XYZ file of N, CA and C in Angstrom:
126
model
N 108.875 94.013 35.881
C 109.378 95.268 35.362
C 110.736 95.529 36.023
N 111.921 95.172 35.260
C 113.030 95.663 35.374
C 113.031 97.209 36.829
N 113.926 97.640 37.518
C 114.384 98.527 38.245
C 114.479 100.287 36.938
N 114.970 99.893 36.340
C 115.587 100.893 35.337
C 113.978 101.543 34.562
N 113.129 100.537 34.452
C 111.791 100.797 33.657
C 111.109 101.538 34.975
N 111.228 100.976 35.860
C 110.394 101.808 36.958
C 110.760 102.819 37.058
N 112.373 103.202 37.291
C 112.543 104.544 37.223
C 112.096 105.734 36.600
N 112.359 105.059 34.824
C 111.943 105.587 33.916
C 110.622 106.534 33.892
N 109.833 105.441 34.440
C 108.476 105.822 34.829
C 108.323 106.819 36.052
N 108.612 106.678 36.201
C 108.662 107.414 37.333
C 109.103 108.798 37.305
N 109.771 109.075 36.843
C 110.716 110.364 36.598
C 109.628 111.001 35.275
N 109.207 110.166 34.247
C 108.295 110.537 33.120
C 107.295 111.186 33.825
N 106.898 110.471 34.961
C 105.695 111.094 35.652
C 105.373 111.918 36.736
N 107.016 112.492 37.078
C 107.293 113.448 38.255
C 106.638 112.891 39.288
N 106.651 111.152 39.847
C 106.297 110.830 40.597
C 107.571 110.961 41.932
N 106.410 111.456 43.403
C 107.307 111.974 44.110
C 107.634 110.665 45.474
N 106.509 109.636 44.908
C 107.077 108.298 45.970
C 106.902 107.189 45.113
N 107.370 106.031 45.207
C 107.191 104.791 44.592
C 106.617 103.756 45.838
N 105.495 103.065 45.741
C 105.420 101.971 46.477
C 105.459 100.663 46.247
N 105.887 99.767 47.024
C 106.127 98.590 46.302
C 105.937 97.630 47.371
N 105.103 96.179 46.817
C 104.751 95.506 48.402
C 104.803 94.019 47.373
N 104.713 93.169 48.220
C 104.413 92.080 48.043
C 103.081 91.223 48.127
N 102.732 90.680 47.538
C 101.585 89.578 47.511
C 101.157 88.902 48.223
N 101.656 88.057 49.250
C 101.741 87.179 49.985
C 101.182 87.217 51.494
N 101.251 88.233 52.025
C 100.225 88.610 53.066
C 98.647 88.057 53.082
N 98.718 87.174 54.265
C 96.912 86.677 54.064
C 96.340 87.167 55.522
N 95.611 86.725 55.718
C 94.974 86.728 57.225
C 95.329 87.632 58.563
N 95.952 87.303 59.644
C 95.904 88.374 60.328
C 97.352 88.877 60.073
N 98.147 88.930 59.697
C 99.039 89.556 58.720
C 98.984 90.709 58.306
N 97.942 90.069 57.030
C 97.339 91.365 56.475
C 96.688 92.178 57.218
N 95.635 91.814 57.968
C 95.461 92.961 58.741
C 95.923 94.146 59.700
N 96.689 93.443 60.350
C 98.118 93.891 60.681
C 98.697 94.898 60.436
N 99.142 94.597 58.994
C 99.822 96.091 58.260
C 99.017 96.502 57.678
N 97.587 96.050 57.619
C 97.005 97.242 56.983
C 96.753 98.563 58.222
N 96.451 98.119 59.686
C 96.300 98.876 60.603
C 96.853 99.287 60.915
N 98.594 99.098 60.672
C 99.836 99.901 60.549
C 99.913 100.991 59.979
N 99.848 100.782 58.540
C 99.401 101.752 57.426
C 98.744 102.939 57.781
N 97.408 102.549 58.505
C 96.734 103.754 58.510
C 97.193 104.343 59.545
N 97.928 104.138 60.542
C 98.657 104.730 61.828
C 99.161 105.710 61.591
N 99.615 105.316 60.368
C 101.163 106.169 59.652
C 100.368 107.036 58.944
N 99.331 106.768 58.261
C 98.806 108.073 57.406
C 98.531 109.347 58.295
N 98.041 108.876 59.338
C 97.743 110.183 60.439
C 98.310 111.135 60.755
């Protein structure tokens, strides 16, 4: 999806964050930032 379509979307949907990640994370990696993540939600 093009940059310009996301926007689109985005703005259609008065969305107030966009997230965007990559695939590629496996093993302790992933776990990693997932325990990051929730650090930050706190």
């Amino acid at each position: 999806m093009p940059a310009t379509q996301i926007l689109e979307e985005a703005e259609k949907e008065r969305s107030d964050l966009i997230v965007m990640s990559t695939h590629g994370r496996t093993g302790l990696a992933h776990v990693l930032c997932l325990a990051e993540h929730e650090d930050r939600r706190r």
